[in-house]
Coordinates of C-alpha atoms and ligand atoms in Angstrom, one line a residue:
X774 CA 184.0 312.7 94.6
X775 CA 184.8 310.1 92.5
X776 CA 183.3 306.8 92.6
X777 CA 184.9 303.5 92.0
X778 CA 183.1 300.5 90.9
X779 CA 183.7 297.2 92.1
X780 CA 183.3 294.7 89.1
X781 CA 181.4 292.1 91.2
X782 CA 183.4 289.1 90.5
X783 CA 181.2 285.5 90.9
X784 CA 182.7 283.1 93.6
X785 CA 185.7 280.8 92.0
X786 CA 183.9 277.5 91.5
X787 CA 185.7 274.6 93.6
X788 CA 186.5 271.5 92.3
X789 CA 185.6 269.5 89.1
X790 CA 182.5 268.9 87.5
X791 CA 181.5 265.0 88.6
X792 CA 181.3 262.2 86.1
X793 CA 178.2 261.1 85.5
X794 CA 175.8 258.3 83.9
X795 CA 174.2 259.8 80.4
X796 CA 170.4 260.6 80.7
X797 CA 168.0 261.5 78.4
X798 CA 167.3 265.6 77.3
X799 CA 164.6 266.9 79.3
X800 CA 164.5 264.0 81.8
X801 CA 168.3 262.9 82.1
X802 CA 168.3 259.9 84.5
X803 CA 165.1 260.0 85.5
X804 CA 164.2 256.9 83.7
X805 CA 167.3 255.1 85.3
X806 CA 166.1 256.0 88.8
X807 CA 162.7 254.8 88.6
X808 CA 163.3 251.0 87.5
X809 CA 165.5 249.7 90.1
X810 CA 167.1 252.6 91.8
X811 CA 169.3 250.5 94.2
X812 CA 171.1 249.1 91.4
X813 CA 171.1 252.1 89.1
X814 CA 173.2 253.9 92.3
X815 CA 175.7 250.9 93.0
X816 CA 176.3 251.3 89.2
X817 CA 176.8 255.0 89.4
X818 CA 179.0 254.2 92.1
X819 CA 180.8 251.6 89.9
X820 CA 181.1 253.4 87.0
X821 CA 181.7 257.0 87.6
X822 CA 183.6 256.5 91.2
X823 CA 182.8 258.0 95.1
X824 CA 180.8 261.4 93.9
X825 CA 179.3 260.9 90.4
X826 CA 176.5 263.6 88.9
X827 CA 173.1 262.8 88.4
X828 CA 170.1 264.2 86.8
X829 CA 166.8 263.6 88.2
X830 CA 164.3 265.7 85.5
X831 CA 164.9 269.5 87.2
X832 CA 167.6 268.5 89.2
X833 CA 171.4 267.9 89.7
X834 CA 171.6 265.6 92.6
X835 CA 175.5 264.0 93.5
X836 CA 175.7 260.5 94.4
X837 CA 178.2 260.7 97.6
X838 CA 180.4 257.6 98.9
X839 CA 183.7 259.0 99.5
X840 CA 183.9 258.2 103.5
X841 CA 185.4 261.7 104.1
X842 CA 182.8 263.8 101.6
X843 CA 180.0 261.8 103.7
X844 CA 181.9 263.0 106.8
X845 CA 182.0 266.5 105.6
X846 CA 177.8 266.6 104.8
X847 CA 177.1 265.0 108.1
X848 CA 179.7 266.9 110.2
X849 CA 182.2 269.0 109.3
X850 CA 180.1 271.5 106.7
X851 CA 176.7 270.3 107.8
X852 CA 175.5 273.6 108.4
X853 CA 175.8 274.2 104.4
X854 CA 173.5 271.5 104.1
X855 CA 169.7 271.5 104.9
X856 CA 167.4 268.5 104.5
X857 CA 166.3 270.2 100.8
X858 CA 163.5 269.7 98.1
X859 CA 164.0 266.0 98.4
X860 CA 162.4 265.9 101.9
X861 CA 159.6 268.2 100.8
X862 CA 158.3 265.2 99.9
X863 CA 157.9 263.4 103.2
X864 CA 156.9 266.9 104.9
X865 CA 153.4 266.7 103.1
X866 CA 152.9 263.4 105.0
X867 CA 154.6 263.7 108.5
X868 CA 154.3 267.8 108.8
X869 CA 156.9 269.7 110.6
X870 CA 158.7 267.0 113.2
X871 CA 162.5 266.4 113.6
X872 CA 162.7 264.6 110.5
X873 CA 162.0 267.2 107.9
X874 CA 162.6 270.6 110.0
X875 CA 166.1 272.7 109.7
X876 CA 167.2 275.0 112.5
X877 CA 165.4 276.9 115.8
X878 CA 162.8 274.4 115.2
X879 CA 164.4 271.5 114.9
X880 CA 166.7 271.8 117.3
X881 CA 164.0 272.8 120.4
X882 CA 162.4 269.5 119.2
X883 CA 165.4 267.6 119.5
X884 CA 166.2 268.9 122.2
X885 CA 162.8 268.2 123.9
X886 CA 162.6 264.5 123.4
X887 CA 166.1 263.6 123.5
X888 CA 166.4 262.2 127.0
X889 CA 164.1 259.2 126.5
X890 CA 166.5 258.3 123.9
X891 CA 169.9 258.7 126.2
X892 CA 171.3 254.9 126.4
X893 CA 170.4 254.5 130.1
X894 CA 166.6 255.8 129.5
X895 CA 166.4 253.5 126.7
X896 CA 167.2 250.2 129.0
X897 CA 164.2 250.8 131.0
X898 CA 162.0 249.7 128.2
X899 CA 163.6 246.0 128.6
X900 CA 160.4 244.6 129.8
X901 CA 158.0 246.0 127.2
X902 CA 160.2 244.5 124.6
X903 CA 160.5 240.8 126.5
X904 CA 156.6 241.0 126.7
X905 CA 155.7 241.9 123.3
X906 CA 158.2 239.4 121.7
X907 CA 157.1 237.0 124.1
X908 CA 153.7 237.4 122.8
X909 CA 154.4 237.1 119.1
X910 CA 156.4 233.9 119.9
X911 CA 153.7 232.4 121.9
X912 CA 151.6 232.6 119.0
X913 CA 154.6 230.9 117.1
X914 CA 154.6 228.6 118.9
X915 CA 150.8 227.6 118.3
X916 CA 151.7 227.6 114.1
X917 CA 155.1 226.0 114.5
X918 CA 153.0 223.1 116.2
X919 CA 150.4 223.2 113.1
X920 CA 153.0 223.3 110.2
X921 CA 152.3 227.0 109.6
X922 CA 154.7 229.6 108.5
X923 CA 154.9 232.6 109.6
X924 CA 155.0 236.4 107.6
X925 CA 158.1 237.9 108.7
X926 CA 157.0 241.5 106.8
X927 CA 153.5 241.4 108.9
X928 CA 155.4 240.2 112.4
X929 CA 157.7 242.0 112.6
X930 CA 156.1 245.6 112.0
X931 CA 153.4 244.8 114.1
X932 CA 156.3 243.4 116.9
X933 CA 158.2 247.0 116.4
X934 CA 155.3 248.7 116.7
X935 CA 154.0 247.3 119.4
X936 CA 157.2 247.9 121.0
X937 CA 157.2 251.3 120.3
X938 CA 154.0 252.5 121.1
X939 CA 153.8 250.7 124.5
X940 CA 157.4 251.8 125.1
X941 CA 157.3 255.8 124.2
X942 CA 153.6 256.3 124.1
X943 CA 152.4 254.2 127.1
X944 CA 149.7 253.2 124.3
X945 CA 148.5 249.6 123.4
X946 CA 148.2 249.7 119.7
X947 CA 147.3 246.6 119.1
X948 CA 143.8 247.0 118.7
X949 CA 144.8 249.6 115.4
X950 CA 147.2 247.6 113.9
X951 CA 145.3 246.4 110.9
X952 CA 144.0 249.7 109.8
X953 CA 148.0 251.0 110.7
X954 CA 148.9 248.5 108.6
X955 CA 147.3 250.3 105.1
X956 CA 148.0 253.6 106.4
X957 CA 151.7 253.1 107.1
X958 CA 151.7 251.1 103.4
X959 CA 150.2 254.3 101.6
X960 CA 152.5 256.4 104.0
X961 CA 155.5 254.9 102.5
X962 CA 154.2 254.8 99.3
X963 CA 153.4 258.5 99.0
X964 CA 156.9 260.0 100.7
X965 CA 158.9 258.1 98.0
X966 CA 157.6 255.3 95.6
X967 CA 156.3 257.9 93.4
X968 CA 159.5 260.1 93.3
X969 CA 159.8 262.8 95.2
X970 CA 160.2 264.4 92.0
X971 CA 157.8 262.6 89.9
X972 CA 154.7 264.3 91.8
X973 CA 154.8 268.2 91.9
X974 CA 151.0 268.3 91.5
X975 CA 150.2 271.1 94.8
X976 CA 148.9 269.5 98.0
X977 CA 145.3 271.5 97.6
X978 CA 145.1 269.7 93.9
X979 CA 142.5 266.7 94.6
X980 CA 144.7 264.0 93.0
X981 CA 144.7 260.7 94.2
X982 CA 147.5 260.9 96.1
X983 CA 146.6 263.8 98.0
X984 CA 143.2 262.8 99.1
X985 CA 145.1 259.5 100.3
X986 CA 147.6 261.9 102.1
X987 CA 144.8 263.6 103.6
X988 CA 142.3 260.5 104.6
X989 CA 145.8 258.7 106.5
X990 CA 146.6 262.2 108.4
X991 CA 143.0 261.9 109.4
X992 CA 142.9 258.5 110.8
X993 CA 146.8 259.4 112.5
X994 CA 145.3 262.5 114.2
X995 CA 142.2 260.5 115.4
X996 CA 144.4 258.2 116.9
X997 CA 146.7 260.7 118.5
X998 CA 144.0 262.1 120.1
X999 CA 142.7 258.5 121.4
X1000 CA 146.6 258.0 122.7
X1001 CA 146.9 261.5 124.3
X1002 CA 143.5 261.0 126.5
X1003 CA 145.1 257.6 127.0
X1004 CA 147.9 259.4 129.0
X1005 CA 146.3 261.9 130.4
X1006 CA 144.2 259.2 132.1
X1007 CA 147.0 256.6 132.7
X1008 CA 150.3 259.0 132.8
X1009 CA 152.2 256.4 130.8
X1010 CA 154.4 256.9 128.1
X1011 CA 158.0 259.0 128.7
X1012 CA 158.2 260.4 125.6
X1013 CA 154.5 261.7 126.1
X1014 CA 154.9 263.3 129.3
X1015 CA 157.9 265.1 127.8
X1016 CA 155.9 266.3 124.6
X1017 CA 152.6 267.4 126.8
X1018 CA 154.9 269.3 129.1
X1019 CA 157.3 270.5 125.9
X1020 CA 157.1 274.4 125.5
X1021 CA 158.5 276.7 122.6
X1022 CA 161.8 278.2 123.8
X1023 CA 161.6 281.5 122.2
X1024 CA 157.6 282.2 123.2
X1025 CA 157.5 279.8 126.3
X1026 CA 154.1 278.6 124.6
X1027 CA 153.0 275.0 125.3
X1028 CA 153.1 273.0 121.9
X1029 CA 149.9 273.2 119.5
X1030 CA 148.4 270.0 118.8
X1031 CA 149.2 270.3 115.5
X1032 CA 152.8 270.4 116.4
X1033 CA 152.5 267.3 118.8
X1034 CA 150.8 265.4 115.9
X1035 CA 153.3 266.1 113.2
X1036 CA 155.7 264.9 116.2
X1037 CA 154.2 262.0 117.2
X1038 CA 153.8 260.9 113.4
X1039 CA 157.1 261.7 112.9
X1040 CA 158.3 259.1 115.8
X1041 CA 155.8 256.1 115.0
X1042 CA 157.0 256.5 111.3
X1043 CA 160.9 257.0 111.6
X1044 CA 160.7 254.5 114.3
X1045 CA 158.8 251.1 113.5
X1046 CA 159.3 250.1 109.9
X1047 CA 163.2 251.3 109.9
X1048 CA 163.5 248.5 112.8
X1049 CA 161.5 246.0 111.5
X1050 CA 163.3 246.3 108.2
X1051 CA 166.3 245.7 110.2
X1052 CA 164.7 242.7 112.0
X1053 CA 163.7 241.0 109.0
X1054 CA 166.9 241.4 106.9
X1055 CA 168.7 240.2 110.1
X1056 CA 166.2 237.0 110.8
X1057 CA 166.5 235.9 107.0
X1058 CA 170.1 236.2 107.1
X1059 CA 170.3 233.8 109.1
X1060 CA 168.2 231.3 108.0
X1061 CA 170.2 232.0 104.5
X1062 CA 173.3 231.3 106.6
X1063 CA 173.3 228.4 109.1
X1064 CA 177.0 228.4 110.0
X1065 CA 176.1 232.1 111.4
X1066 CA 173.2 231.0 113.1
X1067 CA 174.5 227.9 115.1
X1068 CA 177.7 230.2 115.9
X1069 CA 174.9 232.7 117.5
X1070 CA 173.1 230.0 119.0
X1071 CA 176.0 228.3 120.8
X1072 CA 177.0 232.1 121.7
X1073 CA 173.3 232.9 123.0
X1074 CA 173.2 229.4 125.0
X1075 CA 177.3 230.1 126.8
X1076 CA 176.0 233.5 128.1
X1077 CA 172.6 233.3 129.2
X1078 CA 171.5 229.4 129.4
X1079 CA 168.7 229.6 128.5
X1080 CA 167.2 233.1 130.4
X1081 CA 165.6 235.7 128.7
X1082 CA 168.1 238.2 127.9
X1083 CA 168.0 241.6 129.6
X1084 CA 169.3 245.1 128.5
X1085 CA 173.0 244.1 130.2
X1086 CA 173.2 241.0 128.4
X1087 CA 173.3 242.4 125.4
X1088 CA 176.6 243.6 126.1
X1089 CA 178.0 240.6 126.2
X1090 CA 176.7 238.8 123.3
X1091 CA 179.4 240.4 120.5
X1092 CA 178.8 238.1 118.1
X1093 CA 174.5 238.4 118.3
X1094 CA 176.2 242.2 117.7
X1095 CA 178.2 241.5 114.9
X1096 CA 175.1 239.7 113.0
X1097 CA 173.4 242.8 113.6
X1098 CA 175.8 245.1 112.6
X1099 CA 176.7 242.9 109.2
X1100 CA 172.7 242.8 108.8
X1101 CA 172.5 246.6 108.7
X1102 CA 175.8 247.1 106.7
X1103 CA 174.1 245.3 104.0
X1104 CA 170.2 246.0 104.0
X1105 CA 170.3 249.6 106.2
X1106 CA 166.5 250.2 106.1
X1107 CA 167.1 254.1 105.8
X1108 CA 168.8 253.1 102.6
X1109 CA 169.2 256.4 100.8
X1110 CA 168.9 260.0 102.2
X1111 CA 169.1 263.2 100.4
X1112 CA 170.6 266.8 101.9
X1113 CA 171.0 270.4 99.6
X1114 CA 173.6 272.3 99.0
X1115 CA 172.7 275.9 100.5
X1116 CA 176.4 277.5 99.0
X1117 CA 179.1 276.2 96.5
X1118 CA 181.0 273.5 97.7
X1119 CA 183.8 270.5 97.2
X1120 CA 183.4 266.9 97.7
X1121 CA 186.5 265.1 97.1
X1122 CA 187.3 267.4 94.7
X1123 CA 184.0 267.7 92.6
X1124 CA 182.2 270.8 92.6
X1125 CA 178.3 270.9 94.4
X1126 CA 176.7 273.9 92.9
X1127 CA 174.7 275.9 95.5
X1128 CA 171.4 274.6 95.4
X1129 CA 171.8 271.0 94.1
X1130 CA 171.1 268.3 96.2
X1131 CA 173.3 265.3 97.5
X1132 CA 172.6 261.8 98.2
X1133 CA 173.8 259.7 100.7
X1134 CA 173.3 256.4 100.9
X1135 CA 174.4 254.1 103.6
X1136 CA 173.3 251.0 100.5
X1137 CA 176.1 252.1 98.1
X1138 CA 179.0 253.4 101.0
X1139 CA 178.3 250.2 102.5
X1140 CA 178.9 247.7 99.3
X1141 CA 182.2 250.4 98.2
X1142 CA 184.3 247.8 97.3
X1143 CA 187.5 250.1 98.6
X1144 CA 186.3 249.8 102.2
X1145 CA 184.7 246.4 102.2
X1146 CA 186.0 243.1 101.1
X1147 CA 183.7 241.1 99.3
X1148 CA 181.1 243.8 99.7
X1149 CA 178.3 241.6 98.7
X1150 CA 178.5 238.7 101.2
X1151 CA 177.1 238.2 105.3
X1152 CA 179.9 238.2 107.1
X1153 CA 179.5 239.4 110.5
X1154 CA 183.4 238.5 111.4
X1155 CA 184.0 241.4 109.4
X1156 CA 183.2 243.6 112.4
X1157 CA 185.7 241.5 115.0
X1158 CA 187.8 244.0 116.4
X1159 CA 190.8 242.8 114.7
X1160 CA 189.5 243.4 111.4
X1161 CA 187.5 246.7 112.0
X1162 CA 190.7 248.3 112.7
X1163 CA 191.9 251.2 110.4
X1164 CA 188.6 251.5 108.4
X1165 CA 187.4 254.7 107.7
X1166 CA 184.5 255.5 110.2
X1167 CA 181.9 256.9 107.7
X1168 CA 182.2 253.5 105.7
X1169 CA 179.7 252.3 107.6
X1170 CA 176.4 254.6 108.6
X1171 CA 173.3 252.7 109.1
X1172 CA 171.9 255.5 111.8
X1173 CA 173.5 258.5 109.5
X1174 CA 176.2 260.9 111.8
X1175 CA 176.6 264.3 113.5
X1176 CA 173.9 266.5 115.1
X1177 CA 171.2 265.0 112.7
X1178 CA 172.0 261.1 114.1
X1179 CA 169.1 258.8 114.7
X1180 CA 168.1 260.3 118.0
X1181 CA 166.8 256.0 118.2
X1182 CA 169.6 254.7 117.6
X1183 CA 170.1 253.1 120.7
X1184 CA 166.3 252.1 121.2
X1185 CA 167.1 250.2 117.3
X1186 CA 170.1 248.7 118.3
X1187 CA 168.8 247.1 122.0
X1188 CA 165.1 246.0 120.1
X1189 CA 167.2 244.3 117.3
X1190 CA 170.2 242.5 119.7
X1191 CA 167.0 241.6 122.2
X1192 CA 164.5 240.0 119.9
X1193 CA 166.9 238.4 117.6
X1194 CA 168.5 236.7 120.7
X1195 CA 164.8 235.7 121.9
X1196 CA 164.0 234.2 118.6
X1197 CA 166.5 232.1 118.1
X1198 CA 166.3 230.5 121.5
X1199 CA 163.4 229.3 120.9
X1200 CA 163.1 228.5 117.3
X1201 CA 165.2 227.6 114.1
X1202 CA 163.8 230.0 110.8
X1203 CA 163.7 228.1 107.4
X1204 CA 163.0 230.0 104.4
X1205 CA 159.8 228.7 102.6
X1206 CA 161.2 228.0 99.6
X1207 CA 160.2 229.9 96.2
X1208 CA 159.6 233.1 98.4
X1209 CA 161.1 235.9 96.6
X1210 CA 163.3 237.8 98.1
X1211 CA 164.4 241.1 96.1
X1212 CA 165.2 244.4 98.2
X1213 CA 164.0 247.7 97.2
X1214 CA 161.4 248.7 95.5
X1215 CA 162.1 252.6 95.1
X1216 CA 160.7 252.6 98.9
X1217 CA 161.8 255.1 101.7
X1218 CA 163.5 251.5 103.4
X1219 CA 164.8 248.8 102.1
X1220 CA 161.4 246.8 102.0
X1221 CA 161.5 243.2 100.6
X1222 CA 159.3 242.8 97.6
X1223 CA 156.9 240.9 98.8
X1224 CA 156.1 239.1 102.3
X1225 CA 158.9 236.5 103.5
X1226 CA 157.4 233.5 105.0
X1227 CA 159.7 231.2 107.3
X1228 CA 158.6 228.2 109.0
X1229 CA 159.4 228.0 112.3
X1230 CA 160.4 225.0 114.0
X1231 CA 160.4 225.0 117.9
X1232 CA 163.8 223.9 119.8
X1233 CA 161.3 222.7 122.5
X1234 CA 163.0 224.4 125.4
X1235 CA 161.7 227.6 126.1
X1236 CA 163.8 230.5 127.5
X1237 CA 163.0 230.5 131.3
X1238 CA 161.0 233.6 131.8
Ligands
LIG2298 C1 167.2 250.1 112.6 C2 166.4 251.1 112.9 C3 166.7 252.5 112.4 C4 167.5 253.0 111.4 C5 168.3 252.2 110.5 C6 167.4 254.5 111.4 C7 168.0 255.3 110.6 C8 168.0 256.7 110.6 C9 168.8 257.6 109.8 C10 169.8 257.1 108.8 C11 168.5 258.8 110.2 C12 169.1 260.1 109.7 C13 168.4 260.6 108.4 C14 169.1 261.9 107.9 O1 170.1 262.3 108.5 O2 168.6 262.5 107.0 C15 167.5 258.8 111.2 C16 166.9 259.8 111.8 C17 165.8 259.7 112.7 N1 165.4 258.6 113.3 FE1 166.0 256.7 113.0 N2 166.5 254.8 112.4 C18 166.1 253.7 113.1 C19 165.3 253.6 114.2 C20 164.7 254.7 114.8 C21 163.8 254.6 116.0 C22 163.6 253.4 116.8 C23 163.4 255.9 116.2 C24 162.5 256.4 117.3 C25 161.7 255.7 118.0 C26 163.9 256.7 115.1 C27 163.6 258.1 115.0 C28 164.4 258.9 114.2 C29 164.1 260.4 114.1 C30 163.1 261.1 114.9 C31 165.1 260.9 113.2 C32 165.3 262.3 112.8 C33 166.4 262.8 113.8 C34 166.8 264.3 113.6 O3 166.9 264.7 112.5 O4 167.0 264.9 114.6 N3 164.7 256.0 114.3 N4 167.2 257.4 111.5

């Protein structure tokens, strides 16, 4: 018998190699990214075009804008990409929930919690957003009275927050806001300021970081265990009763507790600072442009004279919408994501290696001057119908696309059109002036710099409530 051998012949490698910004041997762009990486990836984008090639020390990541490449990560060839070393990163802190798991997991996860999420479950929460922002404003209403201005950064976390908890969680959080506060800081800190590739020290090492990782996991599971007693006692909190009564699909096992911590974590993170981000990008805005404002104002004042707005309304303020939508075109608080490649493939004609990892970013595809006109500026009539028409639909991405989608999405959007529309009927915003007002740090969103302090000035007539 004779044998034949097969000469085994390596896959043809697609596409070109991407352009590229020069690095530095050893650590290539690393230096680039760390100063300010917003700016380094708009120039990328500028420079090198829709994919260009980056390397970040060990790794080749591609920077990806090209509407239809994004389409084909989220979408079409998302199964060749998982959420990769780059998410490794924010596993040490949140554990295994839906934001850092692949697969089986994941997807009995998603599937568990999903219908609080569904647009008509997420209406019911109406009243636990008119009360919270009524609160805050109350107390606005006290320092607009007394000359004193107001934190947006503070409010509006502890405003989202609040939302959320009482909303999901049937939990009132208030009382654990200020030691939230530090933990959700360090949190933030830990999952990205410092790289995800600049700290490869192993999570049993007792650096700095990790003891701060494992001191904020401690106070999180302390209070997950003081909010799941809370339910048990109360039965509040829809996404709660869906997570106690969640079981594994394969085993039919309830949850463990660690796996309804990590979950929970996951929620209260991915959920509150994304929309307060949102909330304060959208509120400064406006107070950056009046012409906006009194456009919204005289819209808000047509449709609901003066009422509180409910979940309906919403639907028929478009232009409250538009100032939304423009807000999160141009500061989208999940501002860059990362995916890897798991085989070779092609993005708009550039070859991803198997195994390098992919960036999206919703900060650069969103200021690509071949999709958007005028990229930089607020311009919320840039979403009327008329002019929407014929753009590519992964131009725009704030809540990402395809399976992996913001499963709050719709909880975002309501909270956002809802409180913005309650703010501004009952007070005008002014910038304090001198407050500096820089996006992005290297943060997981697209954090101002420093606390934003507006005065608030009160129009003296009071939604009815
Ligand atoms: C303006 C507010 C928000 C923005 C801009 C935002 C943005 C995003 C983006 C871009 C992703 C996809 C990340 C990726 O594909 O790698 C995502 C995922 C996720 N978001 Fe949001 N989000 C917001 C609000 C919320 C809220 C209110 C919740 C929950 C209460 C939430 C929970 C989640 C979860 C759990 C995931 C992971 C989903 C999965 O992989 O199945 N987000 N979000």
């Amino acid at each position: 018998m004779t044998t034949t051998q097969t000469a085994v012949r390596p896959a043809p490698v697609r596409g070109r190699t991407a352009p590229g910004p020069r690095g530095i041997p050893v650590l290539g762009n690393l230096p680039q990214w760390k100063g300010d990486t917003a700016e380094f990836l708009l120039r990328a984008q500028r420079d090198h075009g829709e994919v260009s090639r980056l390397r970040l020390g060990p790794y080749t990541v591609h920077l990806v804008s090209e509407p239809d490449a994004v389409a084909r990560v989220l979408k079409d060839n998302s199964s060749n990409y998982t959420r990769g070393v780059l998410y490794e990163q924010f596993r040490t802190v949140m554990g295994d929930g839906l934001l850092t798991t692949d697969g089986d997991a994941w997807k009995a996860h998603r599937r568990a919690v999903q219908p609080v999420f569904l647009r008509k479950a997420v209406a019911s929460i109406e009243p636990i957003i008119v009360r919270a922002t009524t609160e805050m404003l109350d107390d606005w209403e006290v320092r607009a009275r007394r000359g004193e201005p107001v934190d947006l950064v503070t409010e509006t976390l502890r405003l989202t927050l609040v939302t959320l908890s009482r909303s999901l969680f049937g939990y009132d959080i208030r009382p654990a806001t200020p030691v939230l506060k530090d933990v959700v800081n360090n949190v933030i800190e830990v999952m990205f300021k410092h790289g995800s590739v600049g700290e490869m020290a192993p999570s049993w090492l007792p650096t700095r970081r990790n003891r701060t990782i494992a001191r904020d996991r401690r106070i999180f599971t302390r209070l997950v265990t003081d909010i799941r007693e809370n339910h048990a006692r109360t039965g509040e909190g829809p996404l709660m009763e869906l997570i106690e009564a969640a079981t594994d699909p394969v085993t039919g096992q309830r949850w463990t507790d660690e796996e309804i911590r990590d979950e929970m974590l996951t929620i209260y993170l991915a959920g509150h600072e994304t929309t307060a981000v949102a909330l304060l990008w959208t509120l400064v805005s406006l107070a950056q442009h009046p012409a906006v404002g009194e456009r919204m104002d005289e819209e808000l004042e047509r449709v609901l004279a003066g009422a509180v707005p409910t979940a309906a309304d919403v639907e028929r303020l478009p232009w409250t919408q538009q100032v939304v939508d423009e807000s999160l075109r141009l500061y989208p608080p999940i501002w860059i994501y990362p995916r890897d490649a798991v085989a070779d493939d092609e993005l708009a004609g550039f070859h991803i290696p198997a195994g390098s990892s992919v960036l999206l970013s919703p900060f650069v595809s969103h200021r690509n001057p071949r999709h958007w006109e005028n990229p930089e500026a607020f311009d919320p009539a840039r979403f009327d119908p008329e002019r929407s028409k014929g753009r590519h639909r992964m131009a725009y991405f704030p809540f990402g696309a395809g399976a992996r989608m913001c499963v709050g999405n719709f909880m975002a959007l309501l909270e956002l059109r809802m409180i913005v529309a309650m703010i501004h009927q009952r007070f005008k915003l002014s910038l304090v002036p001198g407050e500096f007002l820089r996006y992005g740090d290297t943060a997981i969103s697209l954090r101002p710099r420093s606390r934003v302090l507006v005065q608030p000035v009160s129009r003296d007539r009071g939604a009815r409530r």
